[in-house]
Amino acid sequence: MIRVNNISKSYKDVQALQRISFEVQEGELFGLIGPDGAGKTTLMRILMTLLLPDEGQAAMHGLDVVRDYKEIRQLVGYMPGRFSLYQDLSVEENLAFFATVFGTSIEENYALIKDIYQQIEPFKKRLAGKLSGGMKQKLALSCALIHKPKILVLDEPTTGVDAVSRKEFWDMLKKLQTQGITILVSTPYMDEAGLCDRVALMQKGEILRIDPPEQIVANYTRTLLAARSTEMHRLILDLREWDSIDTAYAFGQFAHVTPKKEGLTAYELERYLKTKNHQQLQVHQIAPGIEDVFMALIVGNEE
Amino acid sequence: MKIESINTKVGDAVTSAREKVIEVRNLVKKFGSFVANDHLNFEVYRGEIFGFLGANGAGKTTAMRILCGLSSPTSGELSVGGFDVYRQAEQIKRNIGYMSQKFSLYEDMTVAENIRFYAGIYGISVKQRKEKERVLLQKLQLEDARDKLIASLPLGWKQKLAFSVALLHDPKIIFLDEPTGGVDPITRRQFWDFIYEAAAEGKTIFVTTHYMDEAEYCDRVSIMVDGRIAALDTPEKLKQQFLSEDMNGVFLKLARGAQNGE
């Protein structure tokens, strides 16, 4: 459904994308996971026919993003990171505007947006500029869907959104997926990777890994230990001081620890931390999460 | 003799821990008929990392603006750093540091110009500023970036620099409004190293975040729902109270019932 082949793009002296290749299958929910500056937005803008690549080709539903841009624009829905809405039009007017631009009407495709739009319909006379963040997000999604696109592209739809709204938003995406829409979504939140069918982990214009999330963590073979004590900051400093430790980072209430040599046991780590007088120690071996893998990949990439 | 020496040590820690630097009693803020803050009560102690969480629209920003002396409460008693928010808003501004993701440094000025600008605002002498600038750039390993425009720096550097600049005038309390959005997971943790370090030096940290793992790094966390503080305790106790494995679970349980939710 989406095919990207060796795409590169530079802005002056900044290489935003370096020979990126991947494919998204029809009906797939595909995630681009990475921090600011990874190249997620640039890649999406190229796929949306809003930006020309320096090198490489990309096709959406078999249509070339440079040559066939007019056809592509009819079959994709795009929710950019900064809101695309007209602040001085009302909720209803924004939706009607997007429908008209695509030569359709709100009534024609109402079924597709019903679940989402109903949540903001009580405020349909309100100006978009006066909506709260979560409501704007729902309106922008409705506007991106009103012409019944085959492919939906969402650029960081959940950035700066609270945990509850984020969960609701992902529930909406899952529902849209069941209606046959192919979805490409980007996010800086590692925990959202697990909600995608497949993800591309991106950093500084490169793809570090593409796989289903469960595969990404399964491929990580290094020993990983988790430790906690009553003093997190001192714990991390003590861990980093020990020459058997490669990395130590806070992960919620635990510090995740990668030893330099494989096979360092929880018992050995605990014995070391006891010599540093840590209280209420808990140390055990754990399976990695996406964030652990991502951090290891970043470090590996920079070396 | 031995016991006495231990007591002095512990005693110091206890007194400093008990020194209240923020006191909020029955804070109410209304916009017309809308109650953004509905009788908030809490205190924050010296050297504490205090997490201020809540859904979008729960009233966090309103409360934070009042604590920073940028907006007046409708009613209630509040003191920040020993100053009264009604009568001493200017002193509050001079004695706190503030950093947000949205506004912190001037993008079209260089690193050195930003430092000079903020030092000027806070009345730091030229001699002191030069020394502070040297130490700061060395600590951040930004000596070579001194004359670069802020716009040209990676986001992670900007955040660390913004945090250091907010500490330039040696404030007692520093307010951080979603300081770590958008950066990679390693840079985000490096930022927390800075926070821990500042707290260990006795600075009080008041921080908002949407990353629930970061809520775990706070000494205490308050969670706002519909303009009220729905829960306030250590992360450990909150997890016990709401029978959740992690802070994400606590947050979802509390915020899901929100009325003003979006």
Coordinates of C-alpha atoms in Angstrom, one line a residue:
Chain A
M1 CA 0.0 0.0 0.0
I2 CA 2.9 2.3 0.8
R3 CA 6.3 1.6 -0.8
V4 CA 9.4 3.7 0.0
N5 CA 12.6 3.0 -1.8
N6 CA 15.9 4.6 -0.9
I7 CA 14.5 8.0 -0.1
S8 CA 16.9 10.7 0.9
K9 CA 16.3 14.4 1.8
S10 CA 18.6 17.2 3.0
Y11 CA 17.9 20.7 4.1
K12 CA 21.1 22.8 3.6
D13 CA 23.7 21.0 5.6
V14 CA 21.2 18.8 7.5
Q15 CA 20.6 15.2 6.2
A16 CA 17.0 14.7 7.3
L17 CA 16.6 11.3 5.6
Q18 CA 19.3 8.8 4.6
R19 CA 18.3 6.2 2.1
I20 CA 15.0 5.1 3.8
S21 CA 13.3 2.0 2.5
F22 CA 10.2 0.2 3.8
E23 CA 6.8 -1.1 2.8
V24 CA 3.4 -0.9 4.5
Q25 CA 0.8 -3.6 3.7
E26 CA -2.8 -2.9 3.0
G27 CA -4.8 -2.6 6.2
E28 CA -1.7 -2.4 8.4
L29 CA -1.2 -0.1 11.4
F30 CA 2.4 0.9 10.9
G31 CA 4.3 3.1 13.4
L32 CA 7.3 5.4 12.9
I33 CA 8.8 5.6 16.4
G34 CA 11.5 8.1 17.2
P35 CA 12.4 11.4 18.9
D36 CA 12.3 14.9 17.4
G37 CA 14.8 15.2 14.5
A38 CA 14.5 11.5 13.5
G39 CA 13.0 12.5 10.2
K40 CA 9.4 11.3 10.7
T41 CA 7.7 14.5 9.6
T42 CA 10.0 14.9 6.5
L43 CA 9.2 11.4 5.5
M44 CA 5.4 11.9 5.9
R45 CA 5.5 15.2 4.0
I46 CA 7.2 13.4 1.1
L47 CA 4.6 10.7 1.1
M48 CA 1.8 13.3 1.3
T49 CA 3.3 14.9 -1.9
L50 CA 4.1 18.1 0.0
L51 CA 7.8 17.8 -0.3
L52 CA 10.1 16.5 -3.1
P53 CA 12.7 13.9 -2.2
D54 CA 16.3 14.5 -3.3
E55 CA 16.7 10.8 -4.2
G56 CA 14.7 7.6 -4.3
Q57 CA 11.1 6.8 -5.1
A58 CA 7.9 6.3 -3.1
A59 CA 4.5 5.1 -4.1
M60 CA 1.1 5.3 -2.4
H61 CA -1.4 2.6 -3.6
G62 CA 0.8 2.2 -6.7
L63 CA 0.9 5.9 -7.5
D64 CA 4.2 7.8 -7.6
V65 CA 4.5 10.6 -5.1
V66 CA 6.1 13.0 -7.6
R67 CA 4.3 12.2 -10.8
D68 CA 0.9 11.2 -9.5
Y69 CA 0.5 13.7 -6.7
K70 CA -3.0 14.8 -7.7
E71 CA -4.5 11.3 -7.5
I72 CA -2.6 10.6 -4.3
R73 CA -4.1 13.6 -2.6
Q74 CA -7.6 12.2 -3.2
L75 CA -6.9 8.9 -1.6
V76 CA -4.9 9.9 1.5
G77 CA -6.0 11.6 4.7
Y78 CA -3.4 13.6 6.6
M79 CA -3.3 14.9 10.1
P80 CA -0.2 17.0 10.4
G81 CA 1.6 17.6 13.7
R82 CA 0.7 21.3 13.9
F83 CA -3.0 21.7 13.6
S84 CA -4.4 22.0 10.1
L85 CA -7.7 23.4 11.3
Y86 CA -9.0 26.9 10.5
Q87 CA -9.0 28.5 13.9
D88 CA -11.6 31.1 12.9
L89 CA -14.1 28.7 11.5
S90 CA -16.4 26.7 13.7
V91 CA -16.2 22.9 14.2
E92 CA -19.0 22.3 11.7
E93 CA -17.6 24.8 9.2
N94 CA -14.1 23.1 9.3
L95 CA -15.6 19.8 8.6
A96 CA -17.9 21.1 5.8
F97 CA -14.9 22.9 4.3
F98 CA -12.7 19.7 4.1
A99 CA -15.7 17.8 2.7
T100 CA -16.3 20.4 0.0
V101 CA -12.6 20.6 -1.0
F102 CA -12.7 16.8 -1.6
G103 CA -15.9 17.0 -3.5
T104 CA -18.0 15.1 -1.0
S105 CA -20.4 16.0 1.9
I106 CA -20.5 15.4 5.6
E107 CA -23.6 13.2 5.1
E108 CA -22.0 11.0 2.5
N109 CA -19.2 9.6 4.7
Y110 CA -20.8 10.3 8.1
A111 CA -20.7 6.7 9.1
L112 CA -16.9 6.6 9.1
I113 CA -16.5 9.6 11.4
K114 CA -19.6 9.1 13.5
D115 CA -17.9 7.6 16.6
I116 CA -15.3 10.4 16.7
Y117 CA -17.4 13.3 15.6
Q118 CA -20.2 12.6 18.0
Q119 CA -17.9 13.4 20.9
I120 CA -17.4 17.0 19.6
E121 CA -20.8 17.5 18.0
P122 CA -22.2 19.3 21.1
F123 CA -19.6 22.0 20.4
K124 CA -20.2 22.3 16.6
K125 CA -20.9 26.0 16.7
R126 CA -17.7 26.7 18.6
L127 CA -14.7 28.2 16.8
A128 CA -11.9 25.6 16.3
G129 CA -9.4 28.1 17.9
K130 CA -11.5 27.9 21.1
L131 CA -11.4 24.1 21.4
S132 CA -9.3 22.3 24.0
G133 CA -6.3 20.2 22.8
G134 CA -8.2 16.8 22.9
M135 CA -11.2 18.2 21.0
K136 CA -9.0 19.8 18.3
Q137 CA -7.4 16.4 17.9
K138 CA -10.8 14.7 17.3
L139 CA -11.9 17.4 14.9
A140 CA -8.6 17.2 12.9
L141 CA -9.1 13.4 12.7
S142 CA -12.6 13.8 11.5
C143 CA -11.5 16.3 8.8
A144 CA -8.7 13.9 7.7
L145 CA -11.3 11.1 7.3
I146 CA -14.3 13.0 5.7
H147 CA -13.3 12.0 2.1
K148 CA -13.0 8.3 3.1
P149 CA -9.3 7.9 2.4
K150 CA -7.7 4.6 1.8
I151 CA -4.5 5.6 3.6
L152 CA -4.5 7.7 6.8
V153 CA -1.2 9.4 7.8
L154 CA -1.0 10.9 11.3
D155 CA 2.0 13.0 12.4
E156 CA 2.5 12.7 16.2
P157 CA -1.2 12.9 17.0
T158 CA -0.6 12.2 20.7
T159 CA 2.3 14.5 21.5
G160 CA 1.5 16.7 24.5
V161 CA -1.7 14.8 25.1
D162 CA -2.4 13.2 28.5
A163 CA -2.4 9.5 29.1
V164 CA -6.1 9.1 29.1
S165 CA -6.7 10.9 25.8
R166 CA -3.8 9.0 24.3
K167 CA -5.4 5.7 25.1
E168 CA -8.7 6.9 23.7
F169 CA -7.0 8.0 20.5
W170 CA -5.3 4.7 20.0
D171 CA -8.7 2.9 20.5
M172 CA -10.1 5.1 17.7
L173 CA -7.2 4.2 15.4
K174 CA -7.7 0.5 16.0
K175 CA -11.4 0.9 15.1
L176 CA -10.5 2.7 11.9
Q177 CA -8.1 -0.1 11.0
T178 CA -11.0 -2.7 11.3
Q179 CA -12.7 -0.7 8.5
G180 CA -9.9 -1.4 6.1
I181 CA -7.9 1.8 6.3
T182 CA -4.2 1.6 6.1
I183 CA -2.6 3.7 8.9
L184 CA 0.9 5.3 9.1
V185 CA 1.4 7.0 12.5
S186 CA 4.4 8.6 14.1
T187 CA 5.0 9.0 17.8
P188 CA 7.9 9.9 20.2
Y189 CA 6.2 7.7 22.9
M190 CA 7.9 4.3 23.0
D191 CA 5.0 2.7 24.8
E192 CA 2.8 3.3 21.8
A193 CA 5.0 1.1 19.6
G194 CA 3.4 -2.0 21.2
L195 CA 0.0 -0.9 19.7
C196 CA 1.2 -1.1 16.1
D197 CA 1.3 -4.1 13.9
R198 CA 4.8 -3.2 12.8
V199 CA 7.1 -0.3 13.7
A200 CA 10.2 1.4 12.2
L201 CA 12.5 2.7 14.9
M202 CA 14.0 6.0 13.6
Q203 CA 16.9 8.1 14.7
K204 CA 18.7 10.9 12.9
G205 CA 17.2 10.2 9.5
E206 CA 17.8 6.5 9.6
I207 CA 15.7 3.4 10.3
L208 CA 17.4 1.4 13.0
R209 CA 15.0 -1.5 12.9
I210 CA 11.7 -2.6 11.2
D211 CA 9.7 -5.4 12.8
P212 CA 6.6 -6.3 14.7
P213 CA 7.1 -4.9 18.3
E214 CA 7.2 -8.3 19.8
Q215 CA 9.9 -9.3 17.4
I216 CA 12.0 -6.3 18.2
V217 CA 12.1 -7.2 21.9
A218 CA 12.6 -10.9 21.1
N219 CA 15.7 -10.1 19.1
Y220 CA 17.4 -8.4 22.0
T221 CA 19.7 -11.0 23.5
R222 CA 21.7 -9.1 26.0
T223 CA 21.4 -9.6 29.8
L224 CA 19.1 -7.0 31.4
L225 CA 18.7 -6.5 35.1
A226 CA 16.4 -4.3 37.1
A227 CA 17.3 -2.8 40.4
R228 CA 15.6 -0.6 42.9
S229 CA 16.3 0.9 46.3
T230 CA 15.0 3.8 48.4
E231 CA 17.3 6.3 46.7
M232 CA 17.0 6.2 42.9
H233 CA 19.5 8.9 42.1
R234 CA 22.3 7.5 44.3
L235 CA 21.5 4.0 43.0
I236 CA 22.1 5.1 39.4
L237 CA 25.3 6.9 40.3
D238 CA 26.6 3.9 42.2
L239 CA 25.7 1.6 39.3
R240 CA 27.5 3.8 36.7
E241 CA 30.5 3.8 39.0
W242 CA 31.0 0.1 38.9
D243 CA 33.2 -1.1 36.0
S244 CA 31.1 -4.2 35.4
I245 CA 28.2 -2.0 34.3
D246 CA 27.8 -0.8 30.7
T247 CA 24.7 1.4 31.1
A248 CA 22.2 2.2 33.9
Y249 CA 19.1 4.2 33.3
A250 CA 15.9 5.0 35.3
F251 CA 12.8 3.2 34.2
G252 CA 10.0 4.2 36.4
Q253 CA 10.6 2.8 39.9
F254 CA 13.5 0.6 38.7
A255 CA 16.9 1.2 37.2
H256 CA 17.6 -0.9 34.1
V257 CA 21.1 -2.2 34.0
T258 CA 23.1 -3.6 31.2
P259 CA 26.3 -5.4 32.3
K260 CA 29.5 -5.2 30.3
K261 CA 29.9 -9.0 30.1
E262 CA 27.0 -11.3 29.6
G263 CA 25.9 -13.5 32.5
L264 CA 26.3 -11.0 35.4
T265 CA 23.6 -12.3 37.8
A266 CA 21.1 -10.4 39.9
Y267 CA 22.8 -11.9 42.9
E268 CA 26.2 -10.4 42.0
L269 CA 24.6 -7.0 41.3
E270 CA 22.7 -7.1 44.6
R271 CA 25.9 -8.0 46.5
Y272 CA 27.7 -5.0 45.0
L273 CA 24.8 -2.6 45.8
K274 CA 24.8 -3.9 49.4
T275 CA 28.3 -2.7 49.8
K276 CA 27.0 0.8 48.9
N277 CA 24.5 0.6 51.7
H278 CA 21.3 0.7 49.7
Q279 CA 18.1 0.0 51.6
Q280 CA 15.2 -2.2 50.6
L281 CA 17.1 -3.6 47.6
Q282 CA 15.3 -5.5 44.9
V283 CA 17.3 -6.9 42.0
H284 CA 16.1 -9.3 39.3
Q285 CA 16.6 -10.2 35.7
I286 CA 14.0 -8.9 33.3
A287 CA 12.9 -9.1 29.6
P288 CA 13.4 -5.8 27.7
G289 CA 10.8 -3.4 26.5
I290 CA 10.8 -1.4 23.2
E291 CA 12.4 1.5 25.0
D292 CA 15.3 -0.6 26.3
V293 CA 16.0 -1.9 22.7
F294 CA 15.7 1.6 21.3
M295 CA 18.2 3.0 23.7
A296 CA 20.6 0.2 23.0
L297 CA 20.2 0.8 19.3
I298 CA 20.9 4.5 19.7
V299 CA 24.1 3.9 21.6
G300 CA 25.2 1.2 19.1
N301 CA 24.4 3.6 16.2
E302 CA 26.6 6.4 17.7
E303 CA 29.6 4.2 18.3
Chain B
M1 CA 28.7 10.4 71.3
K2 CA 28.2 8.2 68.3
I3 CA 24.4 8.5 68.5
E4 CA 24.6 12.2 68.9
S5 CA 26.7 12.6 65.7
I6 CA 24.2 10.5 63.8
N7 CA 21.3 12.5 65.1
T8 CA 22.9 15.8 64.0
K9 CA 23.1 14.4 60.5
V10 CA 19.6 13.0 60.4
G11 CA 18.4 16.1 62.2
D12 CA 19.7 18.3 59.4
A13 CA 18.0 16.3 56.8
V14 CA 14.7 16.3 58.7
T15 CA 14.6 20.1 59.3
S16 CA 15.5 20.8 55.7
A17 CA 13.0 18.3 54.5
R18 CA 10.3 20.0 56.6
E19 CA 10.9 23.5 55.5
K20 CA 7.9 24.4 53.4
V21 CA 8.7 26.4 50.3
I22 CA 5.3 26.3 48.8
E23 CA 2.1 26.5 50.8
V24 CA -1.3 26.5 49.2
R25 CA -4.5 26.8 51.3
N26 CA -8.0 26.7 49.6
L27 CA -6.8 28.0 46.3
V28 CA -9.8 28.9 44.1
K29 CA -9.6 30.3 40.6
K30 CA -12.6 31.1 38.5
F31 CA -13.0 32.3 35.0
G32 CA -16.6 33.6 34.9
S33 CA -18.7 30.7 36.1
F34 CA -16.0 28.1 35.3
V35 CA -14.0 26.9 38.3
A36 CA -10.5 26.0 37.0
N37 CA -9.0 25.4 40.5
D38 CA -11.5 24.3 43.2
H39 CA -10.0 24.6 46.7
L40 CA -6.5 23.2 46.2
N41 CA -4.5 22.4 49.3
F42 CA -0.9 21.2 49.3
E43 CA 2.6 22.1 50.4
V44 CA 5.9 21.4 48.9
Y45 CA 9.1 21.0 50.9
R46 CA 12.7 22.2 50.3
G47 CA 14.7 19.9 48.1
E48 CA 11.6 17.9 47.0
I49 CA 10.8 16.8 43.5
F50 CA 7.1 17.4 43.3
G51 CA 5.2 16.0 40.3
F52 CA 2.1 18.0 39.3
L53 CA 0.0 15.7 37.1
G54 CA -3.4 15.9 35.5
A55 CA -5.3 15.4 32.3
N56 CA -5.3 18.2 29.7
G57 CA -7.8 20.8 31.0
A58 CA -7.7 19.6 34.6
G59 CA -6.3 23.0 35.8
K60 CA -2.6 22.4 36.1
T61 CA -1.5 25.4 34.0
T62 CA -3.8 27.7 35.8
A63 CA -2.4 26.7 39.2
M64 CA 1.2 26.9 38.0
R65 CA 0.7 30.4 36.6
I66 CA -0.7 31.5 39.9
L67 CA 2.3 29.9 41.8
C68 CA 4.7 31.7 39.5
G69 CA 3.1 35.1 40.2
L70 CA 1.7 35.5 36.7
S71 CA -2.0 35.3 37.6
S72 CA -4.0 36.1 40.7
P73 CA -6.1 33.6 42.5
T74 CA -9.8 34.3 43.1
S75 CA -9.4 33.3 46.7
G76 CA -7.2 31.3 49.0
E77 CA -3.9 31.7 50.8
L78 CA -0.7 31.0 49.0
S79 CA 3.0 31.6 49.7
V80 CA 5.8 30.7 47.4
G81 CA 9.4 30.8 48.7
G82 CA 8.1 32.7 51.7
F83 CA 6.4 35.4 49.6
D84 CA 2.7 36.1 49.4
V85 CA 1.2 35.7 45.9
Y86 CA -1.2 38.7 46.3
R87 CA 1.2 41.3 47.6
Q88 CA 4.7 40.0 46.6
A89 CA 4.3 38.6 43.1
E90 CA 7.4 40.5 41.9
Q91 CA 9.6 38.9 44.7
I92 CA 8.2 35.5 43.7
K93 CA 9.2 36.0 40.1
R94 CA 12.7 37.0 41.2
N95 CA 13.1 34.0 43.4
I96 CA 11.9 31.2 41.1
G97 CA 13.1 29.7 37.9
Y98 CA 10.8 28.7 35.2
M99 CA 11.2 26.5 32.1
S100 CA 8.7 25.2 29.7
Q101 CA 9.0 23.3 26.4
K102 CA 7.1 26.0 24.6
F103 CA 9.0 29.0 25.8
S104 CA 12.4 29.1 27.2
L105 CA 15.2 30.4 25.1
Y106 CA 15.3 32.9 22.2
E107 CA 15.8 30.9 19.0
D108 CA 17.4 33.8 17.0
M109 CA 20.0 34.6 19.7
T110 CA 23.2 32.7 20.4
V111 CA 23.8 30.6 23.5
A112 CA 26.0 33.3 25.0
E113 CA 23.5 36.0 24.2
N114 CA 20.7 34.1 25.9
I115 CA 22.8 33.7 29.0
R116 CA 23.6 37.4 28.9
F117 CA 20.0 38.3 28.4
Y118 CA 18.7 36.3 31.3
A119 CA 21.5 37.3 33.5
G120 CA 20.6 40.9 32.7
I121 CA 16.9 40.4 33.6
Y122 CA 17.8 38.9 37.0
G123 CA 20.4 41.7 37.8
I124 CA 23.4 39.4 37.8
S125 CA 26.7 41.4 37.7
V126 CA 28.9 41.2 34.6
K127 CA 31.7 39.6 36.6
Q128 CA 29.4 37.0 38.1
R129 CA 27.7 36.3 34.8
K130 CA 31.0 35.6 33.1
E131 CA 32.0 33.1 35.8
K132 CA 28.5 31.4 35.7
E133 CA 28.6 31.2 31.9
R134 CA 32.0 29.5 32.0
V135 CA 30.9 26.9 34.5
L136 CA 27.6 26.3 32.8
L137 CA 29.1 25.9 29.3
Q138 CA 31.7 23.6 30.7
K139 CA 29.2 21.4 32.5
L140 CA 27.0 21.1 29.5
Q141 CA 30.1 20.6 27.2
L142 CA 28.8 23.5 25.1
E143 CA 32.0 25.6 25.0
D144 CA 32.2 25.2 21.2
A145 CA 28.5 26.1 20.7
R146 CA 28.8 29.4 22.6
D147 CA 28.3 31.5 19.5
K148 CA 25.8 29.3 17.8
L149 CA 22.1 30.3 17.4
I150 CA 19.7 28.4 19.6
A151 CA 17.7 27.5 16.5
S152 CA 20.6 25.4 15.3
L153 CA 20.9 23.2 18.4
P154 CA 19.3 19.8 18.9
L155 CA 16.2 19.8 21.1
G156 CA 18.0 17.9 23.9
W157 CA 20.7 20.5 24.2
K158 CA 18.2 23.3 24.2
Q159 CA 16.3 21.6 27.0
K160 CA 19.4 21.2 29.2
L161 CA 20.6 24.7 28.4
A162 CA 17.1 26.1 29.2
F163 CA 17.1 24.3 32.5
S164 CA 20.6 25.7 33.4
V165 CA 19.6 29.2 32.4
A166 CA 16.5 29.0 34.6
L167 CA 18.9 28.3 37.5
L168 CA 21.3 31.1 36.6
H169 CA 20.0 33.5 39.4
D170 CA 20.1 30.7 41.9
P171 CA 16.4 30.4 42.6
K172 CA 15.1 28.3 45.5
I173 CA 12.3 26.8 43.4
I174 CA 12.2 25.8 39.8
F175 CA 9.0 25.2 37.8
L176 CA 9.3 22.8 34.9
D177 CA 6.3 22.6 32.5
E178 CA 6.6 19.5 30.4
P179 CA 10.4 19.9 30.1
T180 CA 11.2 16.6 28.3
G181 CA 8.7 16.4 25.4
G182 CA 9.9 15.0 22.1
V183 CA 13.5 14.0 22.9
D184 CA 15.0 10.5 22.7
P185 CA 14.8 8.2 25.7
I186 CA 18.4 8.7 26.6
T187 CA 18.4 12.5 26.5
R188 CA 15.2 12.4 28.6
R189 CA 17.0 10.5 31.3
Q190 CA 20.0 12.7 31.1
F191 CA 17.6 15.6 31.8
W192 CA 16.4 13.8 34.9
D193 CA 20.0 13.5 36.1
F194 CA 20.1 17.3 36.1
I195 CA 16.8 17.4 38.0
Y196 CA 18.1 15.0 40.7
E197 CA 21.3 16.9 41.0
A198 CA 19.5 20.2 41.5
A199 CA 17.3 18.6 44.1
A200 CA 20.3 17.2 45.9
E201 CA 21.7 20.7 46.1
G202 CA 18.5 21.8 47.9
K203 CA 16.5 23.2 45.0
T204 CA 12.8 22.5 45.0
I205 CA 11.5 21.1 41.7
F206 CA 7.9 21.5 40.7
V207 CA 7.4 19.5 37.5
T208 CA 4.6 18.6 35.1
T209 CA 4.9 15.7 32.7
H210 CA 2.8 13.4 30.5
Y211 CA 5.4 10.6 30.8
M212 CA 4.1 8.4 33.6
D213 CA 7.5 6.8 34.2
E214 CA 8.7 10.2 35.1
A215 CA 6.0 10.5 37.7
E216 CA 7.8 7.6 39.5
Y217 CA 11.0 9.7 39.8
C218 CA 9.2 12.3 41.9
D219 CA 9.3 12.3 45.7
R220 CA 5.6 13.1 45.8
V221 CA 2.9 13.4 43.1
S222 CA -0.4 15.2 43.0
I223 CA -3.0 14.3 40.4
M224 CA -5.6 16.9 39.4
V225 CA -9.0 16.0 38.0
D226 CA -11.6 18.6 37.2
G227 CA -9.9 21.4 39.0
R228 CA -9.4 19.4 42.2
I229 CA -6.5 17.5 43.6
A230 CA -7.8 13.9 43.5
A231 CA -4.7 12.3 45.0
L232 CA -1.5 13.4 46.6
D233 CA 1.2 11.1 47.9
T234 CA 4.5 9.3 47.2
P235 CA 4.3 7.2 44.0
E236 CA 4.7 4.0 46.2
K237 CA 1.6 4.8 48.3
L238 CA -0.5 5.9 45.4
K239 CA 0.2 2.6 43.7
Q240 CA -0.9 0.8 46.8
Q241 CA -4.0 2.9 47.3
F242 CA -5.2 2.5 43.7
L243 CA -4.0 -1.1 43.4
S244 CA -1.9 -0.4 40.3
E245 CA 1.4 -1.8 39.2
D246 CA 2.6 1.6 37.9
M247 CA 1.7 5.3 37.9
N248 CA 0.1 4.9 34.5
G249 CA -2.5 2.7 36.1
V250 CA -3.1 5.2 38.9
F251 CA -3.5 8.0 36.4
L252 CA -5.9 6.2 34.2
K253 CA -8.1 5.2 37.2
L254 CA -8.3 8.7 38.5
A255 CA -8.5 10.7 35.3
R256 CA -11.0 8.5 33.4
G257 CA -14.0 9.7 35.4
A258 CA -13.2 13.4 34.6
Q259 CA -16.0 15.7 33.6
N260 CA -13.9 18.4 32.1
G261 CA -12.0 15.8 30.2
E262 CA -11.7 16.5 26.5

